Amino acid sequence: GEDVEQSLFLSVREGDSSVINCTYTDSSSTYLYWYKQEPGAGLQLLTYIFSNMDMKQDQRLTVLLNKKDKHLSLRIADTQTGDSAIYFCAESPYSGAGSYQLTFGKGTKLSVIP
Amino acid sequence: EADIYQTPRYLVIGTGKKITLECSQTMGHDKMYWYQQDPGMELHLIHYSYGVNSTEKGDLSSESTVSRIRTEHFPLTLESARPSHTSQYLCASSAGQGHTEAFFGQGTRLTVV
C-alpha cells in the first residue's frame, strides 16, 4: 500500500542548511512533491520533481531523488526564520482511470533558531 | 495565487448542531478533496470528488457528508457535531490528469464544545 514516511521534527540555526528526508513506497508515482504549511494556513506547493530526474534546484531549494531507494530529500540553503513551517512530502501513485492521487507524509516541523 | 476559498475560517459550535463547511474554487478543477488535519499535523483524506455528481470516501472514515452539484463548489456537512469532530478541515482541488499539483484553501478550524 501507499505510505510516505518523514521525520516529525527538525531544528536548525538561522543561516545553516536544512535537510528534510522522506521515503515513499509506490514506484508508479510520476511526480513527487514538497508542500509547505505555515501556521494557520493551508498547504502550498513548494516544489516538485519528475520521477525520471535525480535532482532539481530552485534558488535556495534543492530536491534530490533516489528512485532505487525511493528516497526524496529537500535541502534549504541559508535557512531563514521565515522558513519555519511544516513541510509535507507527497507522492502521486496511480489510482486508475488515468488519475493519480496525492498521498502525504505526516509532515516535518522545521524550527529555525535565530 | 490559488483561487480556492473556504468559509468560515474559524467556527465554534455546540454539540448536536448541524454545520456546513464551504469550499469553492474558480480554477475549473474537476478534482476536489477534503482533508482533516490532526493537531499533530498529519493529513487524512476524508472525501474526494472527480467531478460533478461524483463523491467518494477517503482513507479516514468520517461522519461528514459531501456533495458536488457544481464544479466549483464542494461543501462538507456534519449533521450533528460532536467534540470529536474538533479539528482543522482543509479543502483542495487539482486539475487531475498527470501533474497533480493540488491547491489548498486556508482551512476551517472547527471547535465543537
PDB file of N, CA and C in Angstrom, chain A residues 8 31 33 35 37 40-43 45 48 86 88 92 95 98-102 104 106-107 109, chain B residues 9 31 33 35 37 40-43 45 48 50 88 90 96-102 104-106:
ATOM      1  N   LEU A   8       9.510  13.782  12.117  1.00  0.00           N
ATOM      2  CA  LEU A   8       8.483  14.736  12.525  1.00  0.00           C
ATOM      3  C   LEU A   8       9.028  16.121  12.843  1.00  0.00           C
ATOM      4  N   TYR A  31       5.242  11.994 -10.233  1.00  0.00           N
ATOM      5  CA  TYR A  31       5.767  13.211  -9.624  1.00  0.00           C
ATOM      6  C   TYR A  31       5.843  13.020  -8.115  1.00  0.00           C
ATOM      7  N   TYR A  33       6.384  15.512  -4.541  1.00  0.00           N
ATOM      8  CA  TYR A  33       6.132  16.905  -4.191  1.00  0.00           C
ATOM      9  C   TYR A  33       6.635  17.245  -2.789  1.00  0.00           C
ATOM     10  N   TYR A  35       5.318  20.155  -0.096  1.00  0.00           N
ATOM     11  CA  TYR A  35       4.380  21.218   0.238  1.00  0.00           C
ATOM     12  C   TYR A  35       4.822  21.864   1.550  1.00  0.00           C
ATOM     13  N   GLN A  37       3.460  24.274   4.844  1.00  0.00           N
ATOM     14  CA  GLN A  37       2.301  24.795   5.563  1.00  0.00           C
ATOM     15  C   GLN A  37       2.777  25.731   6.661  1.00  0.00           C
ATOM     16  N   GLY A  40      -1.492  28.265  10.727  1.00  0.00           N
ATOM     17  CA  GLY A  40      -2.834  28.778  10.477  1.00  0.00           C
ATOM     18  C   GLY A  40      -3.220  28.861   9.015  1.00  0.00           C
ATOM     19  N   ALA A  41      -2.473  28.220   8.154  1.00  0.00           N
ATOM     20  CA  ALA A  41      -2.748  28.319   6.714  1.00  0.00           C
ATOM     21  C   ALA A  41      -2.880  26.942   6.095  1.00  0.00           C
ATOM     22  N   GLY A  42      -3.324  26.948   4.834  1.00  0.00           N
ATOM     23  CA  GLY A  42      -3.372  25.704   4.079  1.00  0.00           C
ATOM     24  C   GLY A  42      -1.995  25.353   3.536  1.00  0.00           C
ATOM     25  N   LEU A  43      -1.919  24.253   2.803  1.00  0.00           N
ATOM     26  CA  LEU A  43      -0.658  23.833   2.226  1.00  0.00           C
ATOM     27  C   LEU A  43      -0.408  24.568   0.911  1.00  0.00           C
ATOM     28  N   LEU A  45       2.194  24.423  -2.554  1.00  0.00           N
ATOM     29  CA  LEU A  45       3.227  23.664  -3.261  1.00  0.00           C
ATOM     30  C   LEU A  45       4.527  24.452  -3.272  1.00  0.00           C
ATOM     31  N   TYR A  48       8.424  20.432  -6.910  1.00  0.00           N
ATOM     32  CA  TYR A  48       8.133  19.044  -7.256  1.00  0.00           C
ATOM     33  C   TYR A  48       9.235  18.543  -8.176  1.00  0.00           C
ATOM     34  N   ILE A  86       5.723  23.654   8.527  1.00  0.00           N
ATOM     35  CA  ILE A  86       5.644  22.196   8.399  1.00  0.00           C
ATOM     36  C   ILE A  86       5.798  21.861   6.921  1.00  0.00           C
ATOM     37  N   PHE A  88       5.559  18.966   4.021  1.00  0.00           N
ATOM     38  CA  PHE A  88       4.960  17.678   3.692  1.00  0.00           C
ATOM     39  C   PHE A  88       5.545  17.144   2.392  1.00  0.00           C
ATOM     40  N   SER A  92       2.448  10.560  -5.737  1.00  0.00           N
ATOM     41  CA  SER A  92       1.212  10.562  -6.533  1.00  0.00           C
ATOM     42  C   SER A  92       1.060   9.213  -7.231  1.00  0.00           C
ATOM     43  N   SER A  95      -4.023   5.869  -9.487  1.00  0.00           N
ATOM     44  CA  SER A  95      -5.231   5.408  -8.804  1.00  0.00           C
ATOM     45  C   SER A  95      -6.289   4.904  -9.776  1.00  0.00           C
ATOM     46  N   GLY A  98      -6.614   6.714 -15.447  1.00  0.00           N
ATOM     47  CA  GLY A  98      -5.765   7.834 -15.857  1.00  0.00           C
ATOM     48  C   GLY A  98      -5.519   8.864 -14.770  1.00  0.00           C
ATOM     49  N   SER A  99      -5.827   8.532 -13.533  1.00  0.00           N
ATOM     50  CA  SER A  99      -5.711   9.510 -12.455  1.00  0.00           C
ATOM     51  C   SER A  99      -4.630   9.140 -11.455  1.00  0.00           C
ATOM     52  N   TYR A 100      -4.077  10.157 -10.846  1.00  0.00           N
ATOM     53  CA  TYR A 100      -3.071   9.988  -9.810  1.00  0.00           C
ATOM     54  C   TYR A 100      -3.566  10.688  -8.546  1.00  0.00           C
ATOM     55  N   GLN A 101      -3.422  10.046  -7.413  1.00  0.00           N
ATOM     56  CA  GLN A 101      -3.938  10.624  -6.173  1.00  0.00           C
ATOM     57  C   GLN A 101      -2.788  10.915  -5.225  1.00  0.00           C
ATOM     58  N   LEU A 102      -2.790  12.115  -4.670  1.00  0.00           N
ATOM     59  CA  LEU A 102      -1.738  12.504  -3.745  1.00  0.00           C
ATOM     60  C   LEU A 102      -1.824  11.730  -2.439  1.00  0.00           C
ATOM     61  N   PHE A 104       0.122  12.013   1.255  1.00  0.00           N
ATOM     62  CA  PHE A 104       1.019  12.865   2.026  1.00  0.00           C
ATOM     63  C   PHE A 104       1.708  12.105   3.140  1.00  0.00           C
ATOM     64  N   LYS A 106       3.453  12.582   7.075  1.00  0.00           N
ATOM     65  CA  LYS A 106       2.883  13.182   8.273  1.00  0.00           C
ATOM     66  C   LYS A 106       3.391  14.593   8.504  1.00  0.00           C
ATOM     67  N   GLY A 107       4.390  15.022   7.738  1.00  0.00           N
ATOM     68  CA  GLY A 107       4.894  16.380   7.875  1.00  0.00           C
ATOM     69  C   GLY A 107       6.083  16.462   8.809  1.00  0.00           C
ATOM     70  N   LYS A 109       8.105  19.262  11.021  1.00  0.00           N
ATOM     71  CA  LYS A 109       8.044  20.629  11.543  1.00  0.00           C
ATOM     72  C   LYS A 109       9.458  21.170  11.650  1.00  0.00           C
TER      73      LYS A 109
ATOM     74  N   ARG B   9     -13.417  30.624   8.396  1.00  0.00           N
ATOM     75  CA  ARG B   9     -12.043  30.276   8.777  1.00  0.00           C
ATOM     76  C   ARG B   9     -12.030  29.622  10.154  1.00  0.00           C
ATOM     77  N   LYS B  31     -11.169  17.844  -9.885  1.00  0.00           N
ATOM     78  CA  LYS B  31     -10.962  17.094  -8.643  1.00  0.00           C
ATOM     79  C   LYS B  31     -10.963  18.017  -7.434  1.00  0.00           C
ATOM     80  N   TYR B  33     -11.051  17.851  -2.890  1.00  0.00           N
ATOM     81  CA  TYR B  33     -10.725  16.969  -1.768  1.00  0.00           C
ATOM     82  C   TYR B  33     -11.038  17.679  -0.446  1.00  0.00           C
ATOM     83  N   TYR B  35      -9.601  17.258   3.512  1.00  0.00           N
ATOM     84  CA  TYR B  35      -8.679  16.621   4.430  1.00  0.00           C
ATOM     85  C   TYR B  35      -9.000  17.076   5.849  1.00  0.00           C
ATOM     86  N   GLN B  37      -7.085  17.521   9.431  1.00  0.00           N
ATOM     87  CA  GLN B  37      -5.712  17.601   9.909  1.00  0.00           C
ATOM     88  C   GLN B  37      -5.685  17.560  11.425  1.00  0.00           C
ATOM     89  N   GLY B  40      -1.546  17.060  15.642  1.00  0.00           N
ATOM     90  CA  GLY B  40      -0.183  16.576  15.436  1.00  0.00           C
ATOM     91  C   GLY B  40       0.275  16.643  13.994  1.00  0.00           C
ATOM     92  N   MET B  41      -0.471  17.353  13.141  1.00  0.00           N
ATOM     93  CA  MET B  41      -0.076  17.714  11.792  1.00  0.00           C
ATOM     94  C   MET B  41      -0.533  16.763  10.692  1.00  0.00           C
ATOM     95  N   GLU B  42      -0.731  15.469  10.975  1.00  0.00           N
ATOM     96  CA  GLU B  42      -0.989  14.532   9.894  1.00  0.00           C
ATOM     97  C   GLU B  42      -2.279  14.858   9.150  1.00  0.00           C
ATOM     98  N   LEU B  43      -2.237  14.743   7.835  1.00  0.00           N
ATOM     99  CA  LEU B  43      -3.405  14.985   6.971  1.00  0.00           C
ATOM    100  C   LEU B  43      -4.101  13.662   6.686  1.00  0.00           C
ATOM    101  N   LEU B  45      -7.204  12.123   4.328  1.00  0.00           N
ATOM    102  CA  LEU B  45      -8.193  12.348   3.275  1.00  0.00           C
ATOM    103  C   LEU B  45      -9.529  11.752   3.722  1.00  0.00           C
ATOM    104  N   TYR B  48     -13.386  12.841  -1.454  1.00  0.00           N
ATOM    105  CA  TYR B  48     -12.891  13.431  -2.686  1.00  0.00           C
ATOM    106  C   TYR B  48     -13.947  13.300  -3.773  1.00  0.00           C
ATOM    107  N   TYR B  50     -14.244  13.518  -8.219  1.00  0.00           N
ATOM    108  CA  TYR B  50     -13.581  13.626  -9.511  1.00  0.00           C
ATOM    109  C   TYR B  50     -14.393  14.431 -10.518  1.00  0.00           C
ATOM    110  N   GLN B  88      -8.955  20.709  12.235  1.00  0.00           N
ATOM    111  CA  GLN B  88      -8.792  21.620  11.108  1.00  0.00           C
ATOM    112  C   GLN B  88      -9.225  20.861   9.853  1.00  0.00           C
ATOM    113  N   LEU B  90      -9.271  20.977   5.725  1.00  0.00           N
ATOM    114  CA  LEU B  90      -8.651  21.614   4.569  1.00  0.00           C
ATOM    115  C   LEU B  90      -9.288  21.102   3.283  1.00  0.00           C
ATOM    116  N   GLY B  96      -6.206  17.270 -12.074  1.00  0.00           N
ATOM    117  CA  GLY B  96      -6.477  15.843 -12.218  1.00  0.00           C
ATOM    118  C   GLY B  96      -5.432  15.067 -12.968  1.00  0.00           C
ATOM    119  N   GLN B  97      -5.419  15.114 -14.273  1.00  0.00           N
ATOM    120  CA  GLN B  97      -4.559  14.228 -15.038  1.00  0.00           C
ATOM    121  C   GLN B  97      -3.103  14.640 -14.946  1.00  0.00           C
ATOM    122  N   GLY B  98      -2.214  13.652 -14.956  1.00  0.00           N
ATOM    123  CA  GLY B  98      -0.785  13.954 -14.997  1.00  0.00           C
ATOM    124  C   GLY B  98      -0.278  14.658 -13.758  1.00  0.00           C
ATOM    125  N   HIS B  99       0.319  15.819 -13.953  1.00  0.00           N
ATOM    126  CA  HIS B  99       0.893  16.587 -12.863  1.00  0.00           C
ATOM    127  C   HIS B  99      -0.216  17.020 -11.926  1.00  0.00           C
ATOM    128  N   THR B 100      -0.238  16.425 -10.740  1.00  0.00           N
ATOM    129  CA  THR B 100      -1.393  16.596  -9.864  1.00  0.00           C
ATOM    130  C   THR B 100      -1.153  17.621  -8.781  1.00  0.00           C
ATOM    131  N   GLU B 101      -0.631  18.803  -9.142  1.00  0.00           N
ATOM    132  CA  GLU B 101      -0.477  19.833  -8.126  1.00  0.00           C
ATOM    133  C   GLU B 101      -1.830  20.138  -7.522  1.00  0.00           C
ATOM    134  N   ALA B 102      -1.881  20.120  -6.228  1.00  0.00           N
ATOM    135  CA  ALA B 102      -3.116  20.428  -5.514  1.00  0.00           C
ATOM    136  C   ALA B 102      -3.011  21.830  -4.926  1.00  0.00           C
ATOM    137  N   PHE B 104      -4.608  24.366  -2.121  1.00  0.00           N
ATOM    138  CA  PHE B 104      -5.332  24.250  -0.865  1.00  0.00           C
ATOM    139  C   PHE B 104      -5.978  25.565  -0.455  1.00  0.00           C
ATOM    140  N   GLY B 105      -7.134  25.443   0.177  1.00  0.00           N
ATOM    141  CA  GLY B 105      -7.728  26.579   0.843  1.00  0.00           C
ATOM    142  C   GLY B 105      -7.014  26.847   2.154  1.00  0.00           C
ATOM    143  N   GLN B 106      -7.423  27.911   2.832  1.00  0.00           N
ATOM    144  CA  GLN B 106      -6.784  28.318   4.084  1.00  0.00           C
ATOM    145  C   GLN B 106      -7.195  27.435   5.250  1.00  0.00           C
TER     146      GLN B 106
END
